[in-house]
Every structure is written in C-alpha cells, then in structure tokens.
CSV table of C-alpha atoms in Angstrom, one decimal:
chain,number,residue,atom,x,y,z
A,18,MET,CA,85.5,124.7,185.8
A,19,VAL,CA,83.5,121.8,183.9
A,20,ASN,CA,81.9,119.1,185.6
A,21,ILE,CA,84.5,116.4,184.2
A,22,THR,CA,86.9,114.1,185.5
A,23,TYR,CA,89.7,111.0,183.9
A,24,ASP,CA,90.0,106.8,184.9
A,25,ALA,CA,92.6,105.4,184.3
A,26,SER,CA,92.8,105.3,180.5
A,27,GLY,CA,92.6,108.2,180.3
A,28,SER,CA,89.0,108.1,179.3
A,29,ILE,CA,86.6,111.6,180.4
A,30,VAL,CA,84.1,110.3,182.1
A,31,TRP,CA,81.1,112.6,183.3
A,32,GLN,CA,78.2,112.7,186.1
A,33,ASP,CA,74.8,113.9,185.3
A,34,PRO,CA,73.9,115.6,188.9
A,35,ASP,CA,70.7,115.0,189.0
A,36,THR,CA,70.5,111.4,188.1
A,37,GLY,CA,74.3,109.9,189.9
A,38,LYS,CA,74.1,108.5,186.7
A,39,ILE,CA,77.8,107.9,184.6
A,40,PHE,CA,78.7,108.9,181.4
A,41,VAL,CA,82.1,108.5,179.7
A,42,TYR,CA,83.1,109.4,176.2
A,43,ASN,CA,85.6,107.3,175.1
A,44,PRO,CA,89.2,109.9,173.5
A,45,GLY,CA,88.6,107.8,170.6
A,46,ASP,CA,85.7,108.1,169.6
A,47,ILE,CA,85.8,112.1,170.2
A,48,ALA,CA,89.1,112.3,167.5
A,49,TRP,CA,87.0,109.8,164.6
A,50,THR,CA,84.3,111.7,165.0
A,51,LEU,CA,86.3,114.9,165.4
A,52,ALA,CA,88.3,113.7,162.3
A,53,SER,CA,85.5,112.9,160.7
A,54,THR,CA,84.4,116.6,161.0
A,55,ALA,CA,87.0,117.5,158.9
A,56,LEU,CA,86.6,115.2,155.8
A,57,VAL,CA,83.2,116.2,155.5
A,58,PHE,CA,84.6,119.9,156.2
A,59,ILE,CA,85.8,119.1,152.8
A,60,MET,CA,83.3,118.0,150.9
A,61,ILE,CA,81.7,120.8,150.2
A,62,PRO,CA,84.5,122.7,148.8
A,63,GLY,CA,85.6,120.0,146.5
A,64,LEU,CA,81.8,120.1,145.7
A,65,GLY,CA,82.0,123.7,144.5
A,66,TYR,CA,84.7,122.4,142.2
A,67,PHE,CA,82.3,119.7,141.4
A,68,TYR,CA,80.0,121.6,140.0
A,69,SER,CA,81.9,125.1,139.1
A,70,GLY,CA,84.2,122.2,136.6
A,71,LEU,CA,80.9,121.7,135.3
A,72,LEU,CA,79.7,125.1,134.1
A,73,ARG,CA,81.3,127.1,131.3
A,74,ARG,CA,84.0,129.7,132.3
A,75,LYS,CA,82.2,132.6,132.8
A,76,ASN,CA,80.2,131.2,135.8
A,77,ALA,CA,83.0,129.3,137.2
A,78,LEU,CA,84.1,130.9,139.8
A,79,SER,CA,80.9,132.0,141.3
A,80,MET,CA,80.6,127.3,142.4
A,81,ILE,CA,83.7,128.0,144.6
A,82,TYR,CA,82.9,130.9,146.0
A,83,LEU,CA,79.3,129.5,147.1
A,84,SER,CA,80.5,126.5,148.7
A,85,VAL,CA,82.6,128.9,151.1
A,86,MET,CA,80.1,130.8,151.5
A,87,THR,CA,77.5,128.5,152.7
A,88,ILE,CA,79.5,127.1,155.3
A,89,ALA,CA,80.2,130.2,157.3
A,90,VAL,CA,76.5,131.0,156.8
A,91,VAL,CA,75.1,127.7,157.9
A,92,SER,CA,78.1,128.2,160.4
A,93,PHE,CA,75.9,131.3,162.5
A,94,GLN,CA,72.7,129.5,161.3
A,95,TRP,CA,73.9,126.2,163.2
A,96,PHE,CA,75.3,128.6,166.3
A,97,PHE,CA,72.0,130.9,166.2
A,98,TRP,CA,70.0,128.1,166.4
A,99,GLY,CA,69.8,125.4,163.9
A,100,PHE,CA,71.3,123.2,166.2
A,101,SER,CA,68.7,123.6,168.8
A,102,LEU,CA,65.8,123.5,166.3
A,103,THR,CA,67.4,120.5,165.3
A,104,PHE,CA,68.5,118.4,168.0
A,105,SER,CA,66.3,120.0,171.0
A,106,ASP,CA,65.8,116.5,173.4
A,107,THR,CA,63.1,118.7,174.1
A,108,GLY,CA,60.8,119.5,170.9
A,109,SER,CA,59.0,117.5,169.2
A,110,SER,CA,58.1,115.2,166.3
A,111,PHE,CA,58.3,117.9,162.9
A,112,ILE,CA,61.3,120.5,164.4
A,113,GLY,CA,63.0,121.1,167.9
A,114,ASP,CA,62.8,124.0,170.3
A,115,LEU,CA,64.9,126.8,171.4
A,116,LYS,CA,66.5,124.7,174.2
A,117,TYR,CA,69.8,124.9,172.9
A,118,PHE,CA,69.3,128.8,171.9
A,119,GLY,CA,73.0,129.9,171.1
A,120,LEU,CA,74.9,126.9,171.8
A,121,LYS,CA,73.8,127.4,175.5
A,122,GLY,CA,74.0,124.0,177.2
A,123,VAL,CA,76.4,122.4,174.4
A,124,LEU,CA,79.3,120.8,176.5
A,125,GLU,CA,80.0,117.7,178.3
A,126,LYS,CA,76.4,116.2,178.4
A,127,PRO,CA,75.8,113.2,176.5
A,128,SER,CA,74.7,114.2,173.1
A,129,ILE,CA,71.3,112.9,171.8
A,130,GLY,CA,73.2,111.1,168.6
A,131,SER,CA,74.9,108.8,171.3
A,132,ALA,CA,75.1,108.8,174.2
A,133,ARG,CA,79.2,108.0,173.8
A,134,ILE,CA,80.6,111.4,173.0
A,135,PRO,CA,79.5,114.9,174.3
A,136,SER,CA,77.3,117.2,173.1
A,137,ILE,CA,80.2,119.3,171.6
A,138,VAL,CA,81.2,116.7,169.5
A,139,PHE,CA,78.1,115.9,168.4
A,140,CYS,CA,77.4,119.8,167.4
A,141,ILE,CA,80.2,120.4,165.0
A,142,TYR,CA,80.3,116.9,163.8
A,143,GLN,CA,76.5,117.8,162.5
A,144,LEU,CA,77.0,121.0,161.4
A,145,MET,CA,79.2,120.0,158.4
A,146,PHE,CA,75.7,118.2,157.6
A,147,ALA,CA,73.9,121.2,157.9
A,148,ALA,CA,76.3,123.2,155.6
A,149,ILE,CA,76.5,120.9,152.8
A,150,THR,CA,73.4,120.2,152.4
A,151,PRO,CA,72.1,123.9,151.3
A,152,MET,CA,75.4,123.6,148.7
A,153,LEU,CA,74.2,120.8,146.9
A,154,ALA,CA,70.6,122.8,146.4
A,155,LEU,CA,72.7,126.3,145.1
A,156,GLY,CA,73.2,123.5,141.7
A,157,GLY,CA,70.1,124.4,140.5
A,158,PHE,CA,71.0,128.6,140.6
A,159,ALA,CA,73.9,127.7,138.6
A,160,ASP,CA,74.0,130.3,135.6
A,161,ARG,CA,71.5,132.4,136.2
A,162,ALA,CA,70.7,133.9,139.6
A,163,HIS,CA,71.9,136.8,141.7
A,164,LEU,CA,74.8,135.9,144.5
A,165,GLY,CA,74.1,138.2,147.2
A,166,PRO,CA,70.0,137.1,147.9
A,167,LEU,CA,71.5,133.5,147.9
A,168,LEU,CA,73.2,134.6,151.5
A,169,ALA,CA,69.4,134.7,153.0
A,170,PHE,CA,68.1,132.0,151.5
A,171,VAL,CA,70.7,129.6,152.6
A,172,PHE,CA,70.0,130.9,156.7
A,173,VAL,CA,66.0,131.0,155.4
A,174,TRP,CA,66.7,127.7,153.6
A,175,SER,CA,68.2,125.5,156.6
A,176,THR,CA,66.0,127.0,159.3
A,177,LEU,CA,62.7,125.8,157.6
A,178,VAL,CA,63.9,123.1,155.6
A,179,TYR,CA,66.7,121.3,156.4
A,180,ASP,CA,65.8,121.3,160.4
A,181,PRO,CA,62.6,120.3,159.8
A,182,ILE,CA,63.8,117.2,157.9
A,183,ALA,CA,67.0,116.3,159.9
A,184,CYS,CA,64.3,115.9,163.2
A,185,TRP,CA,62.0,113.9,162.5
A,186,THR,CA,64.7,111.9,160.9
A,187,TRP,CA,68.0,111.6,163.6
A,188,ASN,CA,66.5,113.4,167.1
A,189,SER,CA,65.6,110.7,169.1
A,190,ASN,CA,62.2,112.7,169.1
A,191,GLY,CA,61.2,112.6,165.7
A,192,TRP,CA,58.1,110.4,163.8
A,193,SER,CA,60.5,109.2,160.9
A,194,PHE,CA,63.0,108.2,163.7
A,195,ALA,CA,60.3,106.7,165.9
A,196,HIS,CA,58.9,104.4,164.0
A,197,GLY,CA,61.9,102.8,162.9
A,198,SER,CA,63.3,104.1,159.6
A,199,TYR,CA,66.6,103.5,158.6
A,200,ASP,CA,68.7,106.3,157.5
A,201,PHE,CA,72.4,106.5,158.8
A,202,ALA,CA,73.9,109.2,157.5
A,203,GLY,CA,71.3,111.3,155.5
A,204,GLY,CA,69.6,110.2,152.9
A,205,THR,CA,66.2,112.2,152.9
A,206,PRO,CA,67.7,114.7,155.1
A,207,VAL,CA,70.6,115.5,153.1
A,208,HIS,CA,69.7,113.6,149.2
A,209,ILE,CA,66.4,113.5,148.5
A,210,SER,CA,65.9,117.5,150.3
A,211,SER,CA,69.2,119.3,148.2
A,212,GLY,CA,67.6,117.2,145.3
A,213,SER,CA,64.1,117.9,145.7
A,214,ALA,CA,64.9,121.9,146.2
A,215,ALA,CA,67.2,121.9,143.1
A,216,LEU,CA,64.0,121.0,140.8
A,217,ALA,CA,61.7,123.3,142.7
A,218,ILE,CA,64.6,126.2,142.3
A,219,SER,CA,65.5,125.1,138.2
A,220,ILE,CA,61.1,124.9,137.7
A,221,TYR,CA,61.1,128.7,139.4
A,222,LEU,CA,63.9,130.0,137.8
A,223,GLY,CA,63.1,129.0,134.5
A,224,LYS,CA,64.8,127.7,131.3
A,225,ARG,CA,68.2,129.3,130.9
A,226,ARG,CA,69.2,131.2,127.1
A,227,GLY,CA,69.2,129.2,125.3
A,228,TYR,CA,67.5,125.7,126.0
A,229,GLY,CA,67.5,123.2,123.7
A,230,THR,CA,70.1,124.9,120.9
A,231,GLU,CA,73.3,124.5,120.4
A,232,ALA,CA,74.1,127.9,122.4
A,233,LEU,CA,74.2,125.4,126.3
A,234,ALA,CA,75.5,121.8,124.1
A,235,TYR,CA,78.0,122.7,125.6
A,236,LYS,CA,81.4,120.0,127.7
A,237,PRO,CA,82.2,120.9,131.3
A,238,HIS,CA,85.1,123.6,130.4
A,239,ASN,CA,87.2,121.8,133.2
A,240,THR,CA,87.1,118.9,133.7
A,241,THR,CA,89.8,118.6,135.5
A,242,PHE,CA,87.5,120.8,138.7
A,243,VAL,CA,85.3,117.7,138.0
A,244,VAL,CA,87.6,115.1,139.1
A,245,LEU,CA,89.7,117.7,141.7
A,246,GLY,CA,85.6,117.2,143.4
A,247,THR,CA,85.5,114.5,143.3
A,248,VAL,CA,88.3,112.9,145.0
A,249,PHE,CA,87.3,115.8,147.5
A,250,LEU,CA,83.9,113.9,147.9
A,251,TRP,CA,84.5,110.3,147.4
A,252,PHE,CA,87.9,111.4,150.2
A,253,GLY,CA,85.0,113.1,152.7
A,254,TRP,CA,82.8,110.4,152.5
A,255,PHE,CA,84.5,108.0,155.2
A,256,GLY,CA,83.5,111.0,156.8
A,257,PHE,CA,80.4,111.0,156.1
A,258,ASN,CA,79.4,107.4,156.1
A,259,GLY,CA,82.3,105.6,158.4
A,260,GLY,CA,81.6,109.0,161.1
A,261,SER,CA,78.3,108.9,161.5
A,262,ALA,CA,79.1,105.6,163.7
A,263,LEU,CA,79.8,108.0,166.2
A,264,SER,CA,82.4,106.4,167.2
A,265,ALA,CA,85.2,104.1,166.3
A,266,ASN,CA,84.3,100.5,166.0
A,267,LEU,CA,83.9,98.1,163.7
A,268,ARG,CA,79.8,99.4,162.5
A,269,ALA,CA,82.1,102.4,161.2
A,270,ALA,CA,85.0,100.6,159.2
A,271,GLN,CA,82.1,98.6,157.7
A,272,ALA,CA,80.4,102.0,157.0
A,273,SER,CA,83.8,103.2,155.1
A,274,ILE,CA,84.0,99.9,153.1
A,275,VAL,CA,80.4,99.6,151.9
A,276,THR,CA,80.8,103.3,150.9
A,277,ASN,CA,83.7,103.0,148.2
A,278,LEU,CA,82.4,100.0,147.2
A,279,ALA,CA,79.4,101.5,146.3
A,280,ALA,CA,81.0,104.4,144.5
A,281,SER,CA,83.6,102.1,142.7
A,282,VAL,CA,81.1,100.0,141.1
A,283,GLY,CA,78.6,103.3,141.0
A,284,GLY,CA,81.4,105.5,138.7
A,285,LEU,CA,82.3,102.0,136.6
A,286,THR,CA,78.4,101.1,135.8
A,287,TRP,CA,76.8,105.3,134.9
A,288,MET,CA,80.8,105.1,132.8
A,289,LEU,CA,79.3,102.0,130.8
A,290,TRP,CA,75.9,103.8,130.2
A,291,ASP,CA,77.8,106.3,128.6
A,292,TYR,CA,80.1,104.7,126.6
A,293,ARG,CA,77.0,102.6,124.7
A,294,ILE,CA,75.9,105.7,122.7
A,295,GLU,CA,79.6,107.9,123.0
A,296,ARG,CA,81.4,104.6,122.9
A,297,LYS,CA,84.2,107.2,124.8
A,298,TRP,CA,85.5,106.6,128.3
A,299,SER,CA,84.1,110.2,129.7
A,300,ALA,CA,85.7,111.2,133.2
A,301,VAL,CA,83.2,113.6,134.4
A,302,GLY,CA,80.4,109.5,133.6
A,303,PHE,CA,82.5,107.9,135.5
A,304,CYS,CA,82.8,111.0,138.7
A,305,SER,CA,78.4,111.3,138.0
A,306,GLY,CA,78.2,107.5,138.7
A,307,ALA,CA,80.5,107.7,142.2
A,308,ILE,CA,78.8,110.6,142.6
A,309,ALA,CA,75.2,108.3,142.5
A,310,GLY,CA,76.5,105.2,144.3
A,311,LEU,CA,77.9,107.3,147.1
A,312,VAL,CA,74.3,109.0,146.9
A,313,ALA,CA,73.4,105.6,147.0
A,314,ILE,CA,74.8,104.4,150.0
A,315,THR,CA,74.4,107.0,152.6
A,316,PRO,CA,71.4,105.7,154.1
A,317,GLY,CA,72.4,102.3,153.9
A,318,SER,CA,76.3,102.7,155.0
A,319,GLY,CA,75.7,101.5,158.5
A,320,PHE,CA,72.9,98.5,157.6
A,321,VAL,CA,73.8,96.6,155.2
A,322,GLY,CA,76.6,94.0,154.1
A,323,SER,CA,79.4,94.3,151.5
A,324,PRO,CA,76.8,91.8,149.1
A,325,ALA,CA,74.1,94.5,149.1
A,326,ALA,CA,76.2,97.6,148.8
A,327,VAL,CA,77.3,96.2,145.0
A,328,LEU,CA,73.7,96.9,143.5
A,329,PHE,CA,73.9,99.8,145.6
A,330,GLY,CA,76.4,101.2,143.2
A,331,PHE,CA,74.9,99.7,140.5
A,332,MET,CA,71.7,100.4,140.4
A,333,ALA,CA,72.6,103.8,141.3
A,334,GLY,CA,74.3,104.2,138.3
A,335,THR,CA,72.0,103.1,136.1
A,336,VAL,CA,69.1,104.5,137.7
A,337,CYS,CA,69.7,107.8,137.9
A,338,ASN,CA,71.8,107.8,134.6
A,339,PHE,CA,68.6,107.2,132.8
A,340,ALA,CA,67.1,110.1,135.5
A,341,THR,CA,69.3,113.4,133.3
A,342,GLN,CA,66.5,112.3,131.0
A,343,LEU,CA,63.5,113.9,132.5
A,344,LYS,CA,64.7,117.3,132.5
A,345,PHE,CA,63.5,116.8,129.1
A,346,VAL,CA,60.8,114.9,129.5
A,347,PHE,CA,59.1,117.5,131.7
A,348,GLY,CA,60.8,120.2,130.6
A,349,TYR,CA,62.9,121.7,133.8
A,350,ASP,CA,66.1,123.2,133.8
A,351,ASP,CA,68.5,121.1,135.8
A,352,SER,CA,71.9,122.4,134.8
A,353,LEU,CA,73.5,120.4,137.1
A,354,ASP,CA,71.3,117.9,137.0
A,355,VAL,CA,70.8,117.7,140.8
A,356,PHE,CA,67.9,116.4,141.2
A,357,ALA,CA,69.1,113.0,139.4
A,358,SER,CA,71.5,112.6,141.0
A,359,HIS,CA,70.6,113.2,144.8
A,360,ALA,CA,66.6,113.6,145.3
A,361,ILE,CA,66.1,110.0,142.6
A,362,GLY,CA,69.8,108.5,144.2
A,363,GLY,CA,68.2,109.1,147.4
A,364,ILE,CA,65.4,107.4,147.0
A,365,VAL,CA,67.2,104.4,145.4
A,366,GLY,CA,69.2,104.4,148.6
A,367,ASN,CA,65.9,104.3,150.7
A,368,ILE,CA,64.3,101.8,149.6
A,369,LEU,CA,67.3,99.5,148.8
A,370,THR,CA,68.1,99.8,152.6
A,371,ALA,CA,64.1,99.0,153.5
A,372,ILE,CA,65.6,96.1,152.3
A,373,PHE,CA,68.9,94.6,152.7
A,374,ALA,CA,69.7,95.9,156.2
A,375,GLN,CA,70.4,94.2,159.2
A,376,ALA,CA,70.2,93.3,162.6
A,377,SER,CA,73.6,91.5,162.5
A,378,VAL,CA,75.5,94.8,160.8
A,379,ALA,CA,73.6,97.2,162.6
A,380,GLY,CA,74.9,95.6,165.8
A,381,PHE,CA,78.6,95.4,164.8
A,382,ASP,CA,79.1,98.3,166.7
A,383,GLY,CA,78.4,96.8,169.8
A,384,PHE,CA,74.8,98.0,171.2
A,385,THR,CA,73.2,98.7,168.3
A,386,VAL,CA,69.5,96.4,168.1
A,387,ILE,CA,67.2,96.8,165.1
A,388,PRO,CA,64.7,94.7,163.5
A,389,GLY,CA,66.3,94.8,160.1
A,390,GLY,CA,64.8,95.1,156.7
A,391,TRP,CA,63.0,92.7,154.1
A,392,LEU,CA,66.4,90.2,154.4
A,393,ASP,CA,65.4,90.1,157.9
A,394,ARG,CA,62.1,89.4,156.8
A,395,HIS,CA,60.6,93.0,158.4
A,396,TRP,CA,58.9,94.1,155.7
A,397,ILE,CA,57.1,96.9,156.9
A,398,GLN,CA,60.2,98.6,156.5
A,399,LEU,CA,59.6,99.3,153.2
A,400,ALA,CA,57.3,101.5,153.1
A,401,TRP,CA,58.3,103.5,156.3
A,402,HIS,CA,60.7,104.1,153.6
A,403,ILE,CA,58.8,105.2,150.9
A,404,ALA,CA,56.7,108.0,153.6
A,405,ASP,CA,59.4,108.7,154.4
A,406,SER,CA,61.2,109.9,151.5
A,407,CYS,CA,57.9,110.6,149.7
A,408,ALA,CA,57.6,113.2,152.4
A,409,GLY,CA,60.8,114.8,152.4
A,410,VAL,CA,60.7,115.1,148.7
A,411,SER,CA,57.1,117.3,148.7
A,412,TYR,CA,57.7,119.0,151.7
A,413,SER,CA,61.6,120.3,150.1
A,414,PHE,CA,59.9,121.1,147.3
A,415,THR,CA,56.8,123.5,148.8
A,416,MET,CA,59.1,124.7,151.3
A,417,THR,CA,61.4,125.9,149.0
A,418,THR,CA,59.0,127.3,146.4
A,419,ILE,CA,57.6,129.0,148.8
A,420,ILE,CA,60.7,130.6,150.0
A,421,LEU,CA,61.2,131.4,146.5
A,422,TRP,CA,58.6,133.2,145.4
A,423,ILE,CA,58.4,135.6,149.0
A,424,MET,CA,61.5,136.4,148.3
A,425,HIS,CA,61.0,137.1,144.8
A,426,TYR,CA,59.0,139.5,146.3
A,427,ILE,CA,61.0,141.4,148.3
A,428,PRO,CA,62.5,144.1,147.0
A,429,GLY,CA,66.1,143.5,146.3
A,430,LEU,CA,66.3,139.8,146.8
A,431,ARG,CA,65.1,138.4,143.3
A,432,LEU,CA,66.8,135.6,142.4
A,433,ARG,CA,66.0,135.7,138.5
A,434,VAL,CA,69.0,137.8,136.9
A,435,PRO,CA,67.9,139.3,133.3
A,436,GLU,CA,69.4,137.9,130.0
A,437,GLY,CA,72.1,140.3,130.0
A,438,VAL,CA,73.6,139.2,133.2
A,439,GLU,CA,73.0,135.7,132.4
A,440,ILE,CA,74.7,136.1,128.3
A,441,LEU,CA,77.8,138.1,130.6
A,442,GLY,CA,77.9,135.5,133.6
A,443,ILE,CA,77.3,135.8,136.8
A,444,ASP,CA,81.4,136.1,137.6
A,445,GLU,CA,81.7,139.5,135.7
A,446,SER,CA,78.3,140.5,136.6
A,447,ASP,CA,77.8,140.0,140.6
A,448,MET,CA,81.5,139.2,141.6
A,449,GLY,CA,83.9,141.8,139.6
A,450,GLU,CA,86.8,138.1,139.6
A,451,PHE,CA,87.6,135.3,137.8
A,452,ALA,CA,88.2,131.9,138.3
A,453,TYR,CA,91.0,132.1,135.5
A,454,ASP,CA,93.2,136.0,134.8
A,455,TYR,CA,91.9,135.8,131.1
A,456,VAL,CA,88.5,134.5,129.3
A,457,ALA,CA,88.0,134.1,126.1
A,458,MET,CA,84.2,134.6,126.2
A,459,GLU,CA,84.4,136.7,122.9
A,460,PRO,CA,82.1,133.8,121.2
A,461,GLU,CA,79.9,133.5,123.2
A,462,LEU,CA,79.2,136.9,124.4
A,463,LYS,CA,79.0,137.5,119.8
A,464,GLY,CA,79.6,140.8,120.2
A,465,VAL,CA,80.3,143.5,123.7
A,466,SER,CA,78.4,146.4,122.8
A,467,TYR,CA,75.6,143.6,122.7
A,468,VAL,CA,75.5,142.6,125.9
A,469,SER,CA,76.5,146.1,127.7
A,470,SER,CA,73.6,147.6,126.1
A,471,VAL,CA,71.5,145.3,127.3
A,472,VAL,CA,72.9,145.4,130.7
A,473,ARG,CA,72.6,148.8,131.1
A,474,ARG,CA,69.0,148.3,130.1
A,475,GLU,CA,67.7,146.7,132.9
A,476,SER,CA,69.8,147.5,135.5
A,477,ASP,CA,69.3,151.0,134.9
A,478,PRO,CA,66.2,151.9,132.4
A,479,GLU,CA,65.8,155.1,133.3
A,480,SER,CA,69.3,156.9,132.7
A,481,PHE,CA,69.2,153.7,128.9
A,482,MET,CA,66.8,155.6,127.5
A,483,LYS,CA,67.4,159.2,128.1
A,484,GLU,CA,71.0,158.6,126.9
A,485,ARG,CA,69.5,156.5,123.6
A,486,HIS,CA,66.7,159.8,123.6
A,487,SER,CA,69.6,162.1,123.4
A,488,SER,CA,72.1,160.5,120.8
A,489,ALA,CA,69.3,160.1,118.6
A,490,SER,CA,68.6,163.7,119.1
A,491,GLY,CA,72.4,164.3,117.9
A,492,ASN,CA,71.8,162.5,115.0
A,493,ASN,CA,69.4,164.5,114.2
C-alpha cells in the first residue's frame, strides 16, 4: 500500500520516512493541476488545426496527424527518460540524471515543482508542456518533409533540446533557475526553443518550390480551422499559464486574467496593423496576434499585474507582426512564421517580464518570495533574462541543426521530400489520406501525368529509366 493517510478535511498526508517531515496535499490543488493537464492537452490538436488551416489543402491532414503523433511519441519519451532528464532532483545545472528512469519512484513524494502536489501529478502536467513544444517546432516542416522520419526527430529533439532547456529553467538545480530568472510557464523552454528550432528547420530544408513567385502567394485554405485552432489554444492556455501555479489559489487566477488580457490586446493590435495595409478585417491576423500575445505573457503570467498585460499584448502584436518580414530580409522560408511568433514573442515576453515582474504579484499564492524586476528596482533581472533568452536561441538552433544533418546522412531518415512529392502534397505521398473527400488539386499540380512521372523518377530512378528506354525502343 502507498504510504499516505488522510486528515479530517480529506487532504492527503504523506510523511517522509527519512526525515519525519509531513507533507499535505490539498485535493483542490491536485484537481486544478489535473484539470489544467487536460486543458493543455487540447492545445496540441488545436495547434494542428491552426497550422492545417494556414496551409494548402494538399497538406491539410499532415499537420493534424503530426499533432496527435507528437503526443504519443513524447508520452513514451517522457515515461522512458524525459521526466527524469528534466526534473530529477539529483541532476546537474544543465540536465538531470536517470534517477526516475521509467518513472520509477514517481508517485506520492512531493514534486520538485511544488511541495503542494505529489510528483505523479506534476509529472503528467509537465508532460503536456513537453508534448506541445516539438509540435510548435514541426510547423517549420510544413509542405516539404517526410512524415516517417519525424517520429525519430521528435524523440531525439525532445531528449537533446527540450529536456536540457526545461531543466535549466525549472529544475531547482538548473543554472537559470538558480540565478533567479523568472519563467512562469515556458517562455524559453517552450516558445524560444521551438521557434529557434523552426528557424533551423527552415534553413536546413531550403525554400519550397515556387518561393518568391505567385505559386506561394496563396491564402490559408481553411480560415475556419485557423479560428478553431486559436480557440483551442486560447482555451487551453488558461491551464498552460493558470495551471503553472500548481495550486488553486489567487496567483493562478491572476495568471488567467493576464493571459486572457494579453491575448485580447495582441489580437486587436495585429489585426489593426494589418488593416492599415489591406483595409480588411482579417480573422487570420486577429488569430495570429492573439497567439503572439499568449506567447509573450507566458513567462510573466505569474509575476506581472493586469496593466502590464496590456503592454505585453500590444508589444507582442506589434513586434511579432513586423518580425514576419524577417524571412524576406534574410531569405529563409518559414512557411508558418513559427520563429516570428514564438521565438521573437518569447524574447519579448522574457524582457518585459524582467521589467514588470513584481514581488507582490508573485506573492499572491501566499508563499512565493522574489526580489521582483525593474518595477521593484531589481535591475540585474533584465541581464539574467537576456542571458537566458540568448542561451535558449543559440542552444536550440545549434542542436536542431546538428540533429537534422545527422539524420540527413542516415538511410531512411532524410527529411526533405523531392520536388515531385512537394507538388503532389504530403497527404497523398506519405499518408494516402486527405482532410476532405474531394480535393481539387489539378490547378496546383499542372498535369497529373507530369507529377506522377517526377515522383516515379525520384523514388525509383532505375525502373523509370528502363521504362523510358523500353518506350523509346518501341517508338523506333
């Protein structure tokens, strides 16, 4: 039997057999954290729908598939060694050890994140953060990557990129945590790491066919999917940020308030910036801005007051909107603007958190004590946040590039699809299934016979050349 008892109020009581110290877990805190787990889970397929809606119809299903595939792969990785590498309490300042390999010993003991909930509750909650992060990065593969090798990529990337960054940010042994950086819900581990990875992916894959021409001047094929995905993301972000309090308290409520406010202001700001050019009220623009606002407020949601959240939303909607032009300046093809929305948005959030973090807001939970940010005249905080942001960008970009090029030279793991497959679409070539029963692709394909010949030539060149030789001989 597990070594727990219950007190008169129904709270779970666990006594450390080594020290005799008693820990009390309030059922309300556990319930809120588990509910937040479900909220964050729904964000992942929501992200799949958001990405899917922005693409062309011939690649619509692949992104939705990748969202559920990522949940499955990371769930195994987290059980296998991900949780231990991130949150073992005997690890280094950079990455954990294998103390909790296979989730051994992860049950009733207090979690490293908060002594108010047991480790098993903290484990399942943090799994959802680990799962959504690589899915954010997978947006960089849109339109031009094989799906099979992405199974390996997600497992390896989670191990070598996400786990170390999350460890140094949230593990009490981590170097960034030890120096007092504030990252309430994942500005660096989730957004900066995934956005920087998407940049590395875009550079590695190269430009899509027709880049810079009318061929890629298409509008999102399903704006309804974009709005639906945004609704799922916005809805789940209450668990993403509010749940990071790891307790049902006033700080969780404050995090939820500023989350909603930053998203609202970010959406309106981005939409208005777009209106000045198009003189149209863009649903896609509003959704993009709302996501940018949510990204920016993530690291500061448990540290800043409501007035600051307005600035978070405005700055994210403005900076991320203009950051979408960076790909034209530097010549990389980030098809879904993951770098502009998440890496840049995460940096904006980290910097603003260092400026507007308040000790009084962090203390809404009744026990957190911090020196605060610039509002509390704690000037060094900005330096630590800049250092953390730079470390996140450089480490994620470098490691992702290394992973991609190693996979490039392993048979069966090369990610870039040939031109013929790109023309045909990932749904047809790698899945044989479609998001819709009928997809009118003829205008895009510009001749099915041409596409078929290209695909056959590049998938089985020897057979293709024999067939051509035979055909030529017959004509003679």
